[in-house]
mmCIF file of C-alpha atoms in Angstrom:
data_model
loop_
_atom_site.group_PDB
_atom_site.id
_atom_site.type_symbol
_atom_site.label_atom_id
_atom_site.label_comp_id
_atom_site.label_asym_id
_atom_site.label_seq_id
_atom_site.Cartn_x
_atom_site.Cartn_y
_atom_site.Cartn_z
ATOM 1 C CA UNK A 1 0.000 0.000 0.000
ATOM 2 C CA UNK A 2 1.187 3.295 -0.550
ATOM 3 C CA UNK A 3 1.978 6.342 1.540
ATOM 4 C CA UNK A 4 -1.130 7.785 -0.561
ATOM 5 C CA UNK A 5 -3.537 5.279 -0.284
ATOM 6 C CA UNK A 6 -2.758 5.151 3.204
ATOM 7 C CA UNK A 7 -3.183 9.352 3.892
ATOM 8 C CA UNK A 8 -6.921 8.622 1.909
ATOM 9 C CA UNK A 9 -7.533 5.850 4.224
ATOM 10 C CA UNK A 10 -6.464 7.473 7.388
ATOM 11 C CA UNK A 11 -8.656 10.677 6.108
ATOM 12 C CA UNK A 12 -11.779 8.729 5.489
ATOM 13 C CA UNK A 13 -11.522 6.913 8.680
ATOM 14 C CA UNK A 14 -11.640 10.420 10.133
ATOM 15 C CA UNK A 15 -14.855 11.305 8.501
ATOM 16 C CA UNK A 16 -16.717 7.958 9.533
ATOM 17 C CA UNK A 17 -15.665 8.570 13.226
ATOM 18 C CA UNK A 18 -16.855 12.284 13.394
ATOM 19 C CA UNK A 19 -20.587 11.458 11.751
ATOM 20 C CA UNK A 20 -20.469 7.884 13.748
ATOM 21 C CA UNK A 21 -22.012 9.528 16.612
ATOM 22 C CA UNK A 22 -25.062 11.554 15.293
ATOM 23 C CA UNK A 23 -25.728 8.521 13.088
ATOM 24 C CA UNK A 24 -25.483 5.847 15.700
ATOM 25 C CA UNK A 25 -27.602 8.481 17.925
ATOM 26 C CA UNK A 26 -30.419 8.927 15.062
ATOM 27 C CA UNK A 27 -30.056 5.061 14.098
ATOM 28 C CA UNK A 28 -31.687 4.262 17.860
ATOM 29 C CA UNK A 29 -34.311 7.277 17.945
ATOM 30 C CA UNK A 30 -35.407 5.971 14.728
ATOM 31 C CA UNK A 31 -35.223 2.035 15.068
ATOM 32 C CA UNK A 32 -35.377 0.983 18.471
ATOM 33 C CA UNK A 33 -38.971 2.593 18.920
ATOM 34 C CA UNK A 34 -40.059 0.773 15.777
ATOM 35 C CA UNK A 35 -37.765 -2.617 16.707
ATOM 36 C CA UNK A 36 -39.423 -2.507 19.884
ATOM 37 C CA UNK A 37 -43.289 -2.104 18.868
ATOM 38 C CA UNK A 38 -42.242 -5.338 16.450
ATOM 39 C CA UNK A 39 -41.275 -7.189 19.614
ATOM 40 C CA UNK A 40 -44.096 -6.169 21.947
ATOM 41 C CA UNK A 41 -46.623 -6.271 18.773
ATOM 42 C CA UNK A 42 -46.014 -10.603 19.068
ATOM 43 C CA UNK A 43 -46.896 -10.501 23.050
ATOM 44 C CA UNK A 44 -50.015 -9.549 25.049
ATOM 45 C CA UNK A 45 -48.933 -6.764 27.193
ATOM 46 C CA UNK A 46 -51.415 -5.313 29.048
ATOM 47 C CA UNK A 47 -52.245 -3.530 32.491
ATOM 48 C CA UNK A 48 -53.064 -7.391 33.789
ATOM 49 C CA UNK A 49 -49.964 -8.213 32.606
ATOM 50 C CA UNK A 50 -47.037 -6.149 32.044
ATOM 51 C CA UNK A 51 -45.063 -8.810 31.136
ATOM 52 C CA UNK A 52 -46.282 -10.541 28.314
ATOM 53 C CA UNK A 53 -45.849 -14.104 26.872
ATOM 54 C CA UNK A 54 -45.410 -14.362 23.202
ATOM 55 C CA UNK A 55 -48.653 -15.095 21.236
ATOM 56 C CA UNK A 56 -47.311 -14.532 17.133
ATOM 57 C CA UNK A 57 -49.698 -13.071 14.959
ATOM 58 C CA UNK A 58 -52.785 -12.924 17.547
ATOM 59 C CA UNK A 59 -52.777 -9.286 17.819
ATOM 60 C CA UNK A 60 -52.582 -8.864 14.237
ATOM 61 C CA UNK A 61 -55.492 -11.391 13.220
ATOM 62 C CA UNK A 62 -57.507 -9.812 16.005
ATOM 63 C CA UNK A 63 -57.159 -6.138 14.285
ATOM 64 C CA UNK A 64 -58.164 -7.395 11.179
ATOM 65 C CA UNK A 65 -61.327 -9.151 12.603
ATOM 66 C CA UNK A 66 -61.724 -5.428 14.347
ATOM 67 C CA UNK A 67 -65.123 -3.520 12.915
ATOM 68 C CA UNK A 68 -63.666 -0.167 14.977
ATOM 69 C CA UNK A 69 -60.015 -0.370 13.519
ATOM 70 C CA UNK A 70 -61.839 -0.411 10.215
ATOM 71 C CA UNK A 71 -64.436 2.129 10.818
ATOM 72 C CA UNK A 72 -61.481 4.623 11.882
ATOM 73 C CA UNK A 73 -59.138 3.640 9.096
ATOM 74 C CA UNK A 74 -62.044 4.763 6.723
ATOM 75 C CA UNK A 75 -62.712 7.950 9.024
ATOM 76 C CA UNK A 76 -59.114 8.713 7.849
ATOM 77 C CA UNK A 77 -59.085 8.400 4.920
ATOM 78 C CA UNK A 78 -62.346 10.809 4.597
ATOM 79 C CA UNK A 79 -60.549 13.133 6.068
ATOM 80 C CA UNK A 80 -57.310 12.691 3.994
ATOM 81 C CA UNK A 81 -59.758 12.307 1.054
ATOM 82 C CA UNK A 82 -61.937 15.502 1.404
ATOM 83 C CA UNK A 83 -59.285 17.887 3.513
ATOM 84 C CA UNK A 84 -56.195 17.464 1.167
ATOM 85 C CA UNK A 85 -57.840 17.940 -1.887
ATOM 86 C CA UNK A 86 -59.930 21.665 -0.345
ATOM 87 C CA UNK A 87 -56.600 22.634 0.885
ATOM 88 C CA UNK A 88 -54.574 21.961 -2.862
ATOM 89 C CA UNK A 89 -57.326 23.689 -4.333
ATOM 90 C CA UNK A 90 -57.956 27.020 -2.086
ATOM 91 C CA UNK A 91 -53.700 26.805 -1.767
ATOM 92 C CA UNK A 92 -53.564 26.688 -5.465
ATOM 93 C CA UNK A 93 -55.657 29.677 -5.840
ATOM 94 C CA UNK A 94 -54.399 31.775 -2.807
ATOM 95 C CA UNK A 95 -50.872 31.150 -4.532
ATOM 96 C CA UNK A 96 -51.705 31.660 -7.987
ATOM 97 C CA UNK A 97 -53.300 35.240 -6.848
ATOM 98 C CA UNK A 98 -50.103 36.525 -4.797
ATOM 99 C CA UNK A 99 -47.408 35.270 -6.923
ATOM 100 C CA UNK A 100 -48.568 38.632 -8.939
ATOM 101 C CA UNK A 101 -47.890 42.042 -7.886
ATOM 102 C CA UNK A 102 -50.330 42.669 -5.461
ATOM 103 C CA UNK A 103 -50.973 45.841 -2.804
ATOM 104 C CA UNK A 104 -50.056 44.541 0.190
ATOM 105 C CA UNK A 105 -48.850 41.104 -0.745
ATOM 106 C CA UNK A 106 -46.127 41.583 1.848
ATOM 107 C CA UNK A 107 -48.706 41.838 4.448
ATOM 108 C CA UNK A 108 -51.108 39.303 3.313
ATOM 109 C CA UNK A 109 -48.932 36.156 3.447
ATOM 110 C CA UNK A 110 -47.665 36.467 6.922
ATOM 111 C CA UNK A 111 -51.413 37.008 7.722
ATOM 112 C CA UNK A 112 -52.164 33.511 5.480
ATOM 113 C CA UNK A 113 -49.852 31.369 6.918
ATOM 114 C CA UNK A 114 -50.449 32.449 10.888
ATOM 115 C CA UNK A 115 -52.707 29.320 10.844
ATOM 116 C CA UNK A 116 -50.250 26.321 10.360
ATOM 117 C CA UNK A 117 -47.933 27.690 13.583
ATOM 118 C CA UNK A 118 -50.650 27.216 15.801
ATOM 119 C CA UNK A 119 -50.458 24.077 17.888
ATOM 120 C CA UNK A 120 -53.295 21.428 16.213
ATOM 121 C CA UNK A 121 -54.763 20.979 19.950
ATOM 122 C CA UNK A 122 -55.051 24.915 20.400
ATOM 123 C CA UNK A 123 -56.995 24.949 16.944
ATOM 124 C CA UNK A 124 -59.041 22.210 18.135
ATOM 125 C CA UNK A 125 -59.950 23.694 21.267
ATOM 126 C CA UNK A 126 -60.510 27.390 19.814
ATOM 127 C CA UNK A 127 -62.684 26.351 16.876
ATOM 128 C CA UNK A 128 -64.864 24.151 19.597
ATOM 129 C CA UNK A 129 -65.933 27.079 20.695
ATOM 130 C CA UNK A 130 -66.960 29.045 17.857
ATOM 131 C CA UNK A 131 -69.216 26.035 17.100
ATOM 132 C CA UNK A 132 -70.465 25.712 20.450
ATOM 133 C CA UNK A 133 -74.305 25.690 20.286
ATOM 134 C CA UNK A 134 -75.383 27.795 22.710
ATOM 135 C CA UNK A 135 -72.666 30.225 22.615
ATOM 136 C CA UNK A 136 -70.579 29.891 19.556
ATOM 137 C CA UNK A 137 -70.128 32.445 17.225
ATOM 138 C CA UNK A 138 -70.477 31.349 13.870
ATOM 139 C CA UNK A 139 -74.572 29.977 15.396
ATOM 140 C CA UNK A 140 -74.399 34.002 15.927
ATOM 141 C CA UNK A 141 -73.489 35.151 12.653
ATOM 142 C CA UNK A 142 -75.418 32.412 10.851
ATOM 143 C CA UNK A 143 -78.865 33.671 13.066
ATOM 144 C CA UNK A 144 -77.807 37.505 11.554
ATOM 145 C CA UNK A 145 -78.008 36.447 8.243
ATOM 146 C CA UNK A 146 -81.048 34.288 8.204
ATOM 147 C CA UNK A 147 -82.466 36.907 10.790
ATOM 148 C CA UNK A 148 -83.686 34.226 13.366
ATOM 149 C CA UNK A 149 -81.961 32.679 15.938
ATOM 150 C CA UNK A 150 -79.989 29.591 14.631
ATOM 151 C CA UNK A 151 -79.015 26.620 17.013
ATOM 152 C CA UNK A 152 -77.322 23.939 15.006
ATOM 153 C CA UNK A 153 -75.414 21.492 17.317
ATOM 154 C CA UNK A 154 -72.862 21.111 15.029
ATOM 155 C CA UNK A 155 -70.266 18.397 17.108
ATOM 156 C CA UNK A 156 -72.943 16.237 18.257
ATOM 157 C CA UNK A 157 -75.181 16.044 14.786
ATOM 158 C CA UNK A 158 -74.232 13.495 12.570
ATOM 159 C CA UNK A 159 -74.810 15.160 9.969
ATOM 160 C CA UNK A 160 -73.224 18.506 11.076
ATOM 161 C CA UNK A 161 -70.054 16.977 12.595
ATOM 162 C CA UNK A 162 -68.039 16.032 9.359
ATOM 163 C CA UNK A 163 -68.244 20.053 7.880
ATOM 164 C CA UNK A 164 -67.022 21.123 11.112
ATOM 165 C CA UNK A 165 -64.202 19.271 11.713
ATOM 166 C CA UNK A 166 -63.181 19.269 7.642
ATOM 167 C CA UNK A 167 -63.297 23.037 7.921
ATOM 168 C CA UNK A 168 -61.398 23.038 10.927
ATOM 169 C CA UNK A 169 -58.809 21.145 9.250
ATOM 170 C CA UNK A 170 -58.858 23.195 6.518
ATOM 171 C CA UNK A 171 -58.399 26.293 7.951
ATOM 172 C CA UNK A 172 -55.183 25.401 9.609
ATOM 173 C CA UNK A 173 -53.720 23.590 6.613
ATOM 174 C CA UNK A 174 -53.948 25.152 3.565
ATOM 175 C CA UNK A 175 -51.844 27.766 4.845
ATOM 176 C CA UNK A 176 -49.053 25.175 3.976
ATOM 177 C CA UNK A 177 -50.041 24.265 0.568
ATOM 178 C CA UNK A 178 -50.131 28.252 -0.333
ATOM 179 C CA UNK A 179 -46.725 28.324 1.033
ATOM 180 C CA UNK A 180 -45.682 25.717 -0.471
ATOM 181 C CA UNK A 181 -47.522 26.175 -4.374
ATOM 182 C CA UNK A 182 -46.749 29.507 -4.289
ATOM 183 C CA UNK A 183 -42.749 29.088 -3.749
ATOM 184 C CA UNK A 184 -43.367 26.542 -7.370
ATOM 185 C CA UNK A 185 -45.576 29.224 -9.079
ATOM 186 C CA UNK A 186 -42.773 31.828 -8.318
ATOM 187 C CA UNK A 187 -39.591 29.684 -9.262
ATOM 188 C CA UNK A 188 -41.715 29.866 -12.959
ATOM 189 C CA UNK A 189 -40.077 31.486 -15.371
ATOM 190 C CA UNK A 190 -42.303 34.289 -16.601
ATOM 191 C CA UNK A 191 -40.935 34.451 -20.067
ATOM 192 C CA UNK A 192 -43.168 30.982 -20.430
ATOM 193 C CA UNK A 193 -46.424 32.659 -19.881
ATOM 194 C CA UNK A 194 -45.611 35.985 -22.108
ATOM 195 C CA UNK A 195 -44.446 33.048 -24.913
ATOM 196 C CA UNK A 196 -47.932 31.297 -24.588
ATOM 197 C CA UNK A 197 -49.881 34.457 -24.712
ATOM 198 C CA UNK A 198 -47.966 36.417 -27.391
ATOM 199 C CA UNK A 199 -48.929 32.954 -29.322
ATOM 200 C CA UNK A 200 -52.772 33.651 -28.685
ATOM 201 C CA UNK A 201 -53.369 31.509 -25.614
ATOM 202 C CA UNK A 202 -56.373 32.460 -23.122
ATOM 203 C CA UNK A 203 -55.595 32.334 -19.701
ATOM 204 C CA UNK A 204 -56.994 28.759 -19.125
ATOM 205 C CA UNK A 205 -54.752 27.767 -21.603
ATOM 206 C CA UNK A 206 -51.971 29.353 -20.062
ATOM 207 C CA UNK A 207 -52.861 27.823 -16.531
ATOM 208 C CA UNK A 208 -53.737 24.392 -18.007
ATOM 209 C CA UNK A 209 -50.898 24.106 -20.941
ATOM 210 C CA UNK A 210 -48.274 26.220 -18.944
ATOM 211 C CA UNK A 211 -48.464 26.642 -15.145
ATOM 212 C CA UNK A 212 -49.954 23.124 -13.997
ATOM 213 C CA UNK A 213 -47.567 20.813 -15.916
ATOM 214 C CA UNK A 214 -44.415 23.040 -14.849
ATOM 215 C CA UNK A 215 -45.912 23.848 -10.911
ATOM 216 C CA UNK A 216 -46.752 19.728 -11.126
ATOM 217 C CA UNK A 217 -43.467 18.430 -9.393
ATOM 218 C CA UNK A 218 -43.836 20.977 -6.519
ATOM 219 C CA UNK A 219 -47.277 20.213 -6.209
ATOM 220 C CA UNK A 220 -46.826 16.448 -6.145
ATOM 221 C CA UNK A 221 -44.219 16.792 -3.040
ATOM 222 C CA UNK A 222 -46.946 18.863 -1.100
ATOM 223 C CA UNK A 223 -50.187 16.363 -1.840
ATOM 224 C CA UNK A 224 -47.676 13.847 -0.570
ATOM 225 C CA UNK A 225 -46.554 15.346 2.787
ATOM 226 C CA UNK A 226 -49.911 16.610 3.658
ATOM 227 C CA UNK A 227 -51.410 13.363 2.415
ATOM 228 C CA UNK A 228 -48.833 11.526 5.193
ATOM 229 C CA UNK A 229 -49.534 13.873 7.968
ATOM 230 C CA UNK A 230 -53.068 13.910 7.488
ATOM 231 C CA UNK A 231 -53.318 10.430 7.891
ATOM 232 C CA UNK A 232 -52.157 10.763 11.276
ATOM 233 C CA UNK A 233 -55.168 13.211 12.587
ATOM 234 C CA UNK A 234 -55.449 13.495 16.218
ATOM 235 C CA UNK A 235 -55.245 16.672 17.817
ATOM 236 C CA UNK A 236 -58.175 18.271 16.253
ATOM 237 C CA UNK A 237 -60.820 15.599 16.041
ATOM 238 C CA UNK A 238 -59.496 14.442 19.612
ATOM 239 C CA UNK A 239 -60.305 18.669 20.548
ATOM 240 C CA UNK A 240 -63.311 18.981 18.596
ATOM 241 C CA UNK A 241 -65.480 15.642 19.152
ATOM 242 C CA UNK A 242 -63.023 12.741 20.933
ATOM 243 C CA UNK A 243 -64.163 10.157 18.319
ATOM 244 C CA UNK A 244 -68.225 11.518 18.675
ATOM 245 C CA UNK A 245 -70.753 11.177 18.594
ATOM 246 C CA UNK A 246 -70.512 7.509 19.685
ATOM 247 C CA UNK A 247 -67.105 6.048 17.634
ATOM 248 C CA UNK A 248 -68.230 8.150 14.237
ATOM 249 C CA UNK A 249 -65.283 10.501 13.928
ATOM 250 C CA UNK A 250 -63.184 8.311 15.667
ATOM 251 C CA UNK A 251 -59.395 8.278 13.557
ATOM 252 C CA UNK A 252 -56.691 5.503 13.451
ATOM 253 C CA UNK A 253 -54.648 7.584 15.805
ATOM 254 C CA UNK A 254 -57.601 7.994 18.325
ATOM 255 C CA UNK A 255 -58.222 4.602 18.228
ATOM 256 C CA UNK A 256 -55.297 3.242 18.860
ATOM 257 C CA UNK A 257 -54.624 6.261 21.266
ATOM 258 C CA UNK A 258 -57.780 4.570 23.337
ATOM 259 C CA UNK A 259 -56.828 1.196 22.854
ATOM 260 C CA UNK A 260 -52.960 1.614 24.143
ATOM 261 C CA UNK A 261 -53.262 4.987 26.953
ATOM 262 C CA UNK A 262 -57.236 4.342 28.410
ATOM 263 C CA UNK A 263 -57.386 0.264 27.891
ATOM 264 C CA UNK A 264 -54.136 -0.470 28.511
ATOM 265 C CA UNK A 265 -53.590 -3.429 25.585
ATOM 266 C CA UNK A 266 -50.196 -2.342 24.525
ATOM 267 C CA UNK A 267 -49.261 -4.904 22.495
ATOM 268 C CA UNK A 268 -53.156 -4.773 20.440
ATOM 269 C CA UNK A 269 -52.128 -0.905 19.847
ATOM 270 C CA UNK A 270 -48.629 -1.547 18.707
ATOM 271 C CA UNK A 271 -50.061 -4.302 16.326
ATOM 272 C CA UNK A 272 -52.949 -1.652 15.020
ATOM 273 C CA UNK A 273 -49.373 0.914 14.406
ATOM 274 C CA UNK A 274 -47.830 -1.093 12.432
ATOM 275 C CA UNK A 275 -50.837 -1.994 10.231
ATOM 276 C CA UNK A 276 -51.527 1.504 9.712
ATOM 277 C CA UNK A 277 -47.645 2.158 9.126
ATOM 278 C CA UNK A 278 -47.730 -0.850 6.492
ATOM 279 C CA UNK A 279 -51.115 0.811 4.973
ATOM 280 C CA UNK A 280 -49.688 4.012 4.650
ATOM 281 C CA UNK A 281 -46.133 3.214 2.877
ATOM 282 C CA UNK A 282 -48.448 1.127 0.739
ATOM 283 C CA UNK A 283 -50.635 3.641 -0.327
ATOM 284 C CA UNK A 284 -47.951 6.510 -0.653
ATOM 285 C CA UNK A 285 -45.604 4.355 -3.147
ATOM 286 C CA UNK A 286 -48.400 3.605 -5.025
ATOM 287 C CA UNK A 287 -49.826 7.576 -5.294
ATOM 288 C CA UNK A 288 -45.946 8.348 -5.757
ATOM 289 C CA UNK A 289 -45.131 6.008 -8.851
ATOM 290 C CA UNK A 290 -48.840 6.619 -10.656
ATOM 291 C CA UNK A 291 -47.762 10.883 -10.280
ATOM 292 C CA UNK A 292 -44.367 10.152 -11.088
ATOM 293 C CA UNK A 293 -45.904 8.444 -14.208
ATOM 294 C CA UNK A 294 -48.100 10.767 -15.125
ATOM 295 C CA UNK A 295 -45.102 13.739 -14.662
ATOM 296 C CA UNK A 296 -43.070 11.168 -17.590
ATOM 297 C CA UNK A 297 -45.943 10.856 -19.739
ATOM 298 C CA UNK A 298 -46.070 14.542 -19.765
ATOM 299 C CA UNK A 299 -42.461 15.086 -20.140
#
């Protein structure tokens, strides 16, 4: 070996020894949690019995068989469903509005995006208020327009319960997809959209022909992230109706939240976790190869 190849060798082993300790140290935050769900997912853990025999795929089989795991699994993905695609489209148009020079655009957006650095649980809590029944403003306002007095129970109604908590969610969300689309609609180059309409195009053509297919990449990165944190609703519907009325709101997250922290079955709640985590990464490499598809069809 020679004096070189040994300097190189001495070098790199200097680099693997300084990032050895943040990646050994993020290695464990990440893993062991999941490692150890695995482990306790195969026993039956539970405030009887804090430590459990191993039972293999019981948990598992049981979750399957389970009519509430299913019920909230399709609860979530309403919400993912409905919520993600209001928030694209009101983000899309919020962004496609400011990216233009606009009188006080500069104070506008910071007013937009307040929203999203609010803590979910405060949002919950605030907006259960303003659709209180009895005392909530937006009964108020409603009873002024109609010019009678107006008292919809709105968390408690079947019926009502789903606009509520999909405008709650709303509200505080599409604050990030304006951020987010209108950082892609501004990274445009304008000399596209002065080509297209010096050629005659109308300004759906421009948006359809022009701005969608080149905003489409950015856009595809935000349905994703908002698509995976959605999926793990708690705060609000936990703030605005705990699961109500009866189990009919009731998400993933709040169901395995109840099964693991107010039942006690640890190992039945780190069984429904991993389903949902398999469900998930399922569903997102599928919606991420069809969009990446579509983007090289376009291409």
């Amino acid at each position: 070996m020679t004096l070189q190849h040994r300097a190189r060798n001495k070098r790199n082993g200097g680099k693997y020894a300084l990032v050895a300790p943040a990646t050994l140290m993020i290695l464990c935050i990440a893993l062991f949690p999941l490692l150890y769900a695995i482990v306790v997912s195969f026993q039956n853990i539970d405030a009887r019995t804090p430590v459990g025999a191993f039972v293999g795929f019981k948990n598992y089989f049981d979750a399957l068989r389970d009519a509430r795991f299913w019920n909230a699994l399709g609860n979530t993905a309403l919400i993912v469903a409905v919520c993600v695609t209001a928030e694209l489209v009101l983000g899309f148009i919020l962004a496609q509005t400011l990216v233009s020079h606009l009188p006080g655009k500069r104070f506008i957006t910071p007013l937009l995006i307040l929203p999203v650095v609010i803590a979910p649980l405060i949002v919950g809590y605030t907006w259960r208020m303003l659709w209180d029944t009895q005392y909530g403003p937006i009964n108020q306002v409603l009873g002024w327009i109609t010019g009678r007095p107006v008292e919809i129970v709105w968390l408690a109604n079947p019926v009502k319960v789903w606009p509520a908590i999909f405008i709650t969610e709303v509200w505080q969300w599409t604050p990030f997809m304006f951020l987010v689309l209108l950082a892609g609609l501004a990274a445009i180059n304008p000399e596209y959209r002065e080509a297209a309409e010096i050629d005659g195009a109308s300004s759906w053509q421009v948006l359809r022909f022009v701005t969608l297919p080149l905003v489409w990449p950015v856009m595809a990165v935000a349905i994703l992230f908002r698509a995976l944190d959605a999926f793990k609703v708690f705060d609000i519907v936990f703030a605005l109706t705990n699961g109500g009325p009866g189990t009919m709101t009731e998400t993933v997250s709040l169901y395995a939240y109840s099964v693991g922290f107010r039942n006690f079955r640890i190992s039945y709640m780190a069984a429904l976790t991993l389903i949902l985590i398999a469900i998930v990464s399922v569903a997102i490499t599928v919606l991420w190869r069809r969009m990446s598809a579509n983007q090289e069809r376009r291409a």
